[in-house]
Amino acid sequence: GLDYRAISEIMSEKGYKMNHATARNVLLSAMRSLASDLLVSRGREADPAESDRIARSPQFQSGVADMLSDLQSDSEPRPE
């Protein structure tokens, strides 16, 4: 995976000016949102502290990255 500095450089190159702290905050905000939705989908309360704990988990972040990679691979045209 990429570190926050690498993410901020890529985003800045694409026209979204950001530093590494902003990249971290944006990523963790998105991860908290996913974690909260996951808790609710499993019938649990979307406790902010629990959502934050899950969002910061390297295992959770890696799992989300794997799922996004799989989705991207599935959407690419397949050779005939």
GROMACS .gro file of N, CA, C and O in nm:
model
  320
    1GLY      N    1   0.081  -0.119   0.000
    1GLY     CA    2   0.000   0.000   0.000
    1GLY      C    3   0.086   0.125   0.000
    1GLY      O    4   0.207   0.121   0.018
    2LEU      N    5   0.022   0.233  -0.020
    2LEU     CA    6   0.090   0.362  -0.023
    2LEU      C    7   0.083   0.429   0.113
    2LEU      O    8  -0.013   0.411   0.186
    3ASP      N    9   0.186   0.509   0.144
    3ASP     CA   10   0.178   0.587   0.266
    3ASP      C   11   0.107   0.719   0.235
    3ASP      O   12   0.078   0.751   0.120
    4TYR      N   13   0.075   0.793   0.340
    4TYR     CA   14  -0.004   0.915   0.323
    4TYR      C   15   0.068   1.019   0.237
    4TYR      O   16   0.005   1.092   0.161
    5ARG      N   17   0.199   1.025   0.247
    5ARG     CA   18   0.275   1.121   0.167
    5ARG      C   19   0.263   1.087   0.018
    5ARG      O   20   0.241   1.174  -0.065
    6ALA      N   21   0.274   0.959  -0.015
    6ALA     CA   22   0.261   0.916  -0.155
    6ALA      C   23   0.120   0.945  -0.207
    6ALA      O   24   0.103   0.991  -0.320
    7ILE      N   25   0.019   0.920  -0.124
    7ILE     CA   26  -0.119   0.948  -0.163
    7ILE      C   27  -0.136   1.097  -0.190
    7ILE      O   28  -0.196   1.138  -0.290
    8SER      N   29  -0.083   1.181  -0.100
    8SER     CA   30  -0.099   1.326  -0.117
    8SER      C   31  -0.028   1.374  -0.244
    8SER      O   32  -0.078   1.463  -0.313
    9GLU      N   33   0.086   1.315  -0.277
    9GLU     CA   34   0.157   1.354  -0.400
    9GLU      C   35   0.075   1.317  -0.524
    9GLU      O   36   0.064   1.396  -0.617
   10ILE      N   37   0.019   1.197  -0.526
   10ILE     CA   38  -0.063   1.153  -0.639
   10ILE      C   39  -0.185   1.244  -0.654
   10ILE      O   40  -0.218   1.288  -0.765
   11MET      N   41  -0.252   1.272  -0.542
   11MET     CA   42  -0.371   1.357  -0.548
   11MET      C   43  -0.336   1.498  -0.595
   11MET      O   44  -0.409   1.557  -0.674
   12SER      N   45  -0.224   1.551  -0.548
   12SER     CA   46  -0.181   1.685  -0.590
   12SER      C   47  -0.149   1.688  -0.739
   12SER      O   48  -0.184   1.784  -0.808
   13GLU      N   49  -0.086   1.581  -0.789
   13GLU     CA   50  -0.057   1.572  -0.932
   13GLU      C   51  -0.185   1.570  -1.016
   13GLU      O   52  -0.187   1.616  -1.128
   14LYS      N   53  -0.292   1.516  -0.958
   14LYS     CA   54  -0.420   1.507  -1.029
   14LYS      C   55  -0.504   1.633  -1.010
   14LYS      O   56  -0.619   1.637  -1.053
   15GLY      N   57  -0.448   1.733  -0.942
   15GLY     CA   58  -0.518   1.860  -0.927
   15GLY      C   59  -0.590   1.881  -0.795
   15GLY      O   60  -0.658   1.980  -0.776
   16TYR      N   61  -0.578   1.786  -0.702
   16TYR     CA   62  -0.641   1.798  -0.570
   16TYR      C   63  -0.530   1.826  -0.469
   16TYR      O   64  -0.469   1.734  -0.416
   17LYS      N   65  -0.504   1.954  -0.445
   17LYS     CA   66  -0.394   1.991  -0.356
   17LYS      C   67  -0.421   1.938  -0.216
   17LYS      O   68  -0.525   1.964  -0.157
   18MET      N   69  -0.327   1.858  -0.166
   18MET     CA   70  -0.339   1.811  -0.028
   18MET      C   71  -0.202   1.769   0.024
   18MET      O   72  -0.115   1.729  -0.053
   19ASN      N   73  -0.188   1.783   0.155
   19ASN     CA   74  -0.066   1.737   0.219
   19ASN      C   75  -0.093   1.600   0.282
   19ASN      O   76  -0.205   1.550   0.277
   20HIS      N   77   0.010   1.541   0.343
   20HIS     CA   78  -0.007   1.406   0.396
   20HIS      C   79  -0.108   1.400   0.511
   20HIS      O   80  -0.181   1.302   0.525
   21ALA      N   81  -0.118   1.506   0.591
   21ALA     CA   82  -0.215   1.507   0.702
   21ALA      C   83  -0.358   1.508   0.648
   21ALA      O   84  -0.446   1.439   0.701
   22THR      N   85  -0.380   1.582   0.541
   22THR     CA   86  -0.514   1.585   0.479
   22THR      C   87  -0.546   1.449   0.419
   22THR      O   88  -0.658   1.400   0.432
   23ALA      N   89  -0.449   1.386   0.354
   23ALA     CA   90  -0.470   1.253   0.296
   23ALA      C   91  -0.510   1.154   0.407
   23ALA      O   92  -0.603   1.075   0.389
   24ARG      N   93  -0.442   1.159   0.519
   24ARG     CA   94  -0.474   1.071   0.632
   24ARG      C   95  -0.616   1.099   0.683
   24ARG      O   96  -0.694   1.005   0.703
   25ASN      N   97  -0.650   1.226   0.700
   25ASN     CA   98  -0.783   1.261   0.752
   25ASN      C   99  -0.894   1.219   0.658
   25ASN      O  100  -0.998   1.168   0.702
   26VAL      N  101  -0.874   1.237   0.528
   26VAL     CA  102  -0.975   1.198   0.429
   26VAL      C  103  -0.991   1.046   0.428
   26VAL      O  104  -1.103   0.994   0.428
   27LEU      N  105  -0.879   0.974   0.428
   27LEU     CA  106  -0.884   0.829   0.428
   27LEU      C  107  -0.953   0.776   0.554
   27LEU      O  108  -1.042   0.690   0.545
   28LEU      N  109  -0.914   0.827   0.670
   28LEU     CA  110  -0.975   0.778   0.794
   28LEU      C  111  -1.123   0.814   0.803
   28LEU      O  112  -1.203   0.735   0.855
   29SER      N  113  -1.161   0.928   0.750
   29SER     CA  114  -1.303   0.964   0.748
   29SER      C  115  -1.382   0.865   0.664
   29SER      O  116  -1.490   0.819   0.704
   30ALA      N  117  -1.329   0.830   0.548
   30ALA     CA  118  -1.396   0.732   0.461
   30ALA      C  119  -1.401   0.596   0.529
   30ALA      O  120  -1.504   0.527   0.525
   31MET      N  121  -1.293   0.556   0.594
   31MET     CA  122  -1.289   0.426   0.662
   31MET      C  123  -1.387   0.423   0.779
   31MET      O  124  -1.452   0.321   0.803
   32ARG      N  125  -1.400   0.535   0.853
   32ARG     CA  126  -1.497   0.541   0.963
   32ARG      C  127  -1.639   0.525   0.910
   32ARG      O  128  -1.722   0.457   0.970
   33SER      N  129  -1.667   0.588   0.796
   33SER     CA  130  -1.799   0.577   0.736
   33SER      C  131  -1.829   0.433   0.696
   33SER      O  132  -1.938   0.381   0.724
   34LEU      N  133  -1.732   0.367   0.633
   34LEU     CA  134  -1.749   0.226   0.597
   34LEU      C  135  -1.766   0.138   0.720
   34LEU      O  136  -1.852   0.049   0.723
   35ALA      N  137  -1.685   0.162   0.822
   35ALA     CA  138  -1.693   0.082   0.945
   35ALA      C  139  -1.829   0.101   1.012
   35ALA      O  140  -1.890   0.004   1.059
   36SER      N  141  -1.877   0.223   1.016
   36SER     CA  142  -2.007   0.251   1.076
   36SER      C  143  -2.118   0.179   1.001
   36SER      O  144  -2.205   0.115   1.062
   37ASP      N  145  -2.116   0.187   0.868
   37ASP     CA  146  -2.217   0.118   0.787
   37ASP      C  147  -2.209  -0.033   0.806
   37ASP      O  148  -2.312  -0.101   0.809
   38LEU      N  149  -2.088  -0.086   0.819
   38LEU     CA  150  -2.071  -0.229   0.841
   38LEU      C  151  -2.131  -0.271   0.975
   38LEU      O  152  -2.201  -0.373   0.983
   39LEU      N  153  -2.106  -0.192   1.079
   39LEU     CA  154  -2.164  -0.223   1.210
   39LEU      C  155  -2.316  -0.226   1.202
   39LEU      O  156  -2.380  -0.319   1.251
   40VAL      N  157  -2.375  -0.125   1.139
   40VAL     CA  158  -2.520  -0.118   1.127
   40VAL      C  159  -2.574  -0.237   1.047
   40VAL      O  160  -2.675  -0.297   1.084
   41SER      N  161  -2.503  -0.273   0.939
   41SER     CA  162  -2.550  -0.385   0.856
   41SER      C  163  -2.545  -0.517   0.932
   41SER      O  164  -2.616  -0.611   0.898
   42ARG      N  165  -2.465  -0.523   1.037
   42ARG     CA  166  -2.456  -0.644   1.119
   42ARG      C  167  -2.544  -0.634   1.244
   42ARG      O  168  -2.531  -0.714   1.337
   43GLY      N  169  -2.632  -0.532   1.245
   43GLY     CA  170  -2.727  -0.519   1.355
   43GLY      C  171  -2.670  -0.460   1.482
   43GLY      O  172  -2.729  -0.474   1.588
   44ARG      N  173  -2.556  -0.394   1.471
   44ARG     CA  174  -2.494  -0.333   1.589
   44ARG      C  175  -2.507  -0.182   1.583
   44ARG      O  176  -2.531  -0.124   1.478
   45GLU      N  177  -2.491  -0.120   1.698
   45GLU     CA  178  -2.496   0.026   1.705
   45GLU      C  179  -2.369   0.084   1.642
   45GLU      O  180  -2.260   0.030   1.661
   46ALA      N  181  -2.385   0.192   1.568
   46ALA     CA  182  -2.271   0.258   1.503
   46ALA      C  183  -2.203   0.351   1.603
   46ALA      O  184  -2.202   0.472   1.586
   47ASP      N  185  -2.143   0.293   1.705
   47ASP     CA  186  -2.073   0.369   1.808
   47ASP      C  187  -1.949   0.437   1.747
   47ASP      O  188  -1.866   0.369   1.684
   48PRO      N  189  -1.937   0.570   1.761
   48PRO     CA  190  -1.823   0.640   1.699
   48PRO      C  191  -1.686   0.586   1.743
   48PRO      O  192  -1.595   0.576   1.661
   49ALA      N  193  -1.672   0.551   1.869
   49ALA     CA  194  -1.542   0.499   1.917
   49ALA      C  195  -1.511   0.364   1.854
   49ALA      O  196  -1.396   0.338   1.815
   50GLU      N  197  -1.612   0.279   1.842
   50GLU     CA  198  -1.593   0.148   1.779
   50GLU      C  199  -1.564   0.165   1.629
   50GLU      O  200  -1.477   0.098   1.574
   51SER      N  201  -1.636   0.255   1.563
   51SER     CA  202  -1.612   0.282   1.421
   51SER      C  203  -1.469   0.331   1.400
   51SER      O  204  -1.402   0.290   1.304
   52ASP      N  205  -1.422   0.418   1.487
   52ASP     CA  206  -1.286   0.471   1.475
   52ASP      C  207  -1.183   0.361   1.498
   52ASP      O  208  -1.084   0.352   1.425
   53ARG      N  209  -1.206   0.276   1.597
   53ARG     CA  210  -1.113   0.165   1.625
   53ARG      C  211  -1.102   0.073   1.504
   53ARG      O  212  -0.993   0.035   1.462
   54ILE      N  213  -1.216   0.040   1.445
   54ILE     CA  214  -1.217  -0.047   1.327
   54ILE      C  215  -1.149   0.024   1.210
   54ILE      O  216  -1.067  -0.035   1.140
   55ALA      N  217  -1.182   0.151   1.188
   55ALA     CA  218  -1.128   0.227   1.074
   55ALA      C  219  -0.976   0.235   1.079
   55ALA      O  220  -0.909   0.235   0.975
   56ARG      N  221  -0.918   0.242   1.198
   56ARG     CA  222  -0.773   0.254   1.213
   56ARG      C  223  -0.701   0.119   1.204
   56ARG      O  224  -0.579   0.114   1.195
   57SER      N  225  -0.777   0.011   1.203
   57SER     CA  226  -0.718  -0.122   1.200
   57SER      C  227  -0.652  -0.150   1.064
   57SER      O  228  -0.716  -0.140   0.960
   58PRO      N  229  -0.523  -0.187   1.065
   58PRO     CA  230  -0.456  -0.220   0.939
   58PRO      C  231  -0.526  -0.336   0.865
   58PRO      O  232  -0.531  -0.337   0.743
   59GLN      N  233  -0.581  -0.431   0.941
   59GLN     CA  234  -0.650  -0.544   0.878
   59GLN      C  235  -0.775  -0.496   0.805
   59GLN      O  236  -0.803  -0.541   0.693
   60PHE      N  237  -0.851  -0.405   0.865
   60PHE     CA  238  -0.971  -0.351   0.801
   60PHE      C  239  -0.932  -0.273   0.676
   60PHE      O  240  -0.992  -0.292   0.569
   61GLN      N  241  -0.833  -0.187   0.687
   61GLN     CA  242  -0.789  -0.107   0.573
   61GLN      C  243  -0.740  -0.196   0.459
   61GLN      O  244  -0.771  -0.172   0.342
   62SER      N  245  -0.668  -0.301   0.493
   62SER     CA  246  -0.619  -0.394   0.392
   62SER      C  247  -0.735  -0.468   0.325
   62SER      O  248  -0.736  -0.487   0.202
   63GLY      N  249  -0.834  -0.508   0.405
   63GLY     CA  250  -0.951  -0.576   0.349
   63GLY      C  251  -1.029  -0.487   0.254
   63GLY      O  252  -1.073  -0.531   0.148
   64VAL      N  253  -1.046  -0.361   0.291
   64VAL     CA  254  -1.116  -0.266   0.204
   64VAL      C  255  -1.037  -0.247   0.074
   64VAL      O  256  -1.094  -0.248  -0.036
   65ALA      N  257  -0.905  -0.234   0.085
   65ALA     CA  258  -0.821  -0.218  -0.034
   65ALA      C  259  -0.833  -0.340  -0.125
   65ALA      O  260  -0.842  -0.326  -0.248
   66ASP      N  261  -0.834  -0.460  -0.066
   66ASP     CA  262  -0.848  -0.582  -0.146
   66ASP      C  263  -0.982  -0.586  -0.218
   66ASP      O  264  -0.989  -0.622  -0.337
   67MET      N  265  -1.089  -0.549  -0.149
   67MET     CA  266  -1.222  -0.549  -0.212
   67MET      C  267  -1.227  -0.448  -0.326
   67MET      O  268  -1.282  -0.478  -0.433
   68LEU      N  269  -1.172  -0.330  -0.306
   68LEU     CA  270  -1.172  -0.229  -0.412
   68LEU      C  271  -1.090  -0.275  -0.532
   68LEU      O  272  -1.129  -0.254  -0.647
   69SER      N  273  -0.979  -0.341  -0.506
   69SER     CA  274  -0.896  -0.394  -0.613
   69SER      C  275  -0.972  -0.501  -0.691
   69SER      O  276  -0.968  -0.505  -0.814
   70ASP      N  277  -1.043  -0.590  -0.619
   70ASP     CA  278  -1.123  -0.693  -0.685
   70ASP      C  279  -1.232  -0.631  -0.770
   70ASP      O  280  -1.258  -0.676  -0.883
   71LEU      N  281  -1.299  -0.528  -0.717
   71LEU     CA  282  -1.404  -0.461  -0.794
   71LEU      C  283  -1.348  -0.397  -0.920
   71LEU      O  284  -1.409  -0.402  -1.026
   72GLN      N  285  -1.231  -0.336  -0.908
   72GLN     CA  286  -1.168  -0.273  -1.024
   72GLN      C  287  -1.132  -0.379  -1.127
   72GLN      O  288  -1.154  -0.361  -1.246
   73SER      N  289  -1.078  -0.492  -1.083
   73SER     CA  290  -1.041  -0.600  -1.174
   73SER      C  291  -1.164  -0.656  -1.245
   73SER      O  292  -1.160  -0.687  -1.363
   74ASP      N  293  -1.274  -0.669  -1.171
   74ASP     CA  294  -1.398  -0.722  -1.228
   74ASP      C  295  -1.457  -0.628  -1.332
   74ASP      O  296  -1.528  -0.673  -1.423
   75SER      N  297  -1.431  -0.497  -1.320
   75SER     CA  298  -1.491  -0.401  -1.413
   75SER      C  299  -1.406  -0.379  -1.538
   75SER      O  300  -1.451  -0.316  -1.632
   76GLU      N  301  -1.284  -0.432  -1.539
   76GLU     CA  302  -1.199  -0.416  -1.657
   76GLU      C  303  -1.243  -0.511  -1.767
   76GLU      O  304  -1.285  -0.624  -1.739
   77PRO      N  305  -1.235  -0.465  -1.891
   77PRO     CA  306  -1.276  -0.553  -2.002
   77PRO      C  307  -1.188  -0.678  -2.007
   77PRO      O  308  -1.067  -0.672  -1.985
   78ARG      N  309  -1.252  -0.790  -2.034
   78ARG     CA  310  -1.180  -0.916  -2.043
   78ARG      C  311  -1.151  -0.947  -2.189
   78ARG      O  312  -1.235  -0.924  -2.276
   79PRO      N  313  -1.031  -1.002  -2.217
   79PRO     CA  314  -1.000  -1.039  -2.356
   79PRO      C  315  -1.091  -1.153  -2.402
   79PRO      O  316  -1.128  -1.240  -2.323
   80GLU      N  317  -1.125  -1.149  -2.529
   80GLU     CA  318  -1.216  -1.253  -2.581
   80GLU      C  319  -1.139  -1.365  -2.644
   80GLU      O  320  -1.033  -1.363  -2.684
   0.00000   0.00000   0.00000
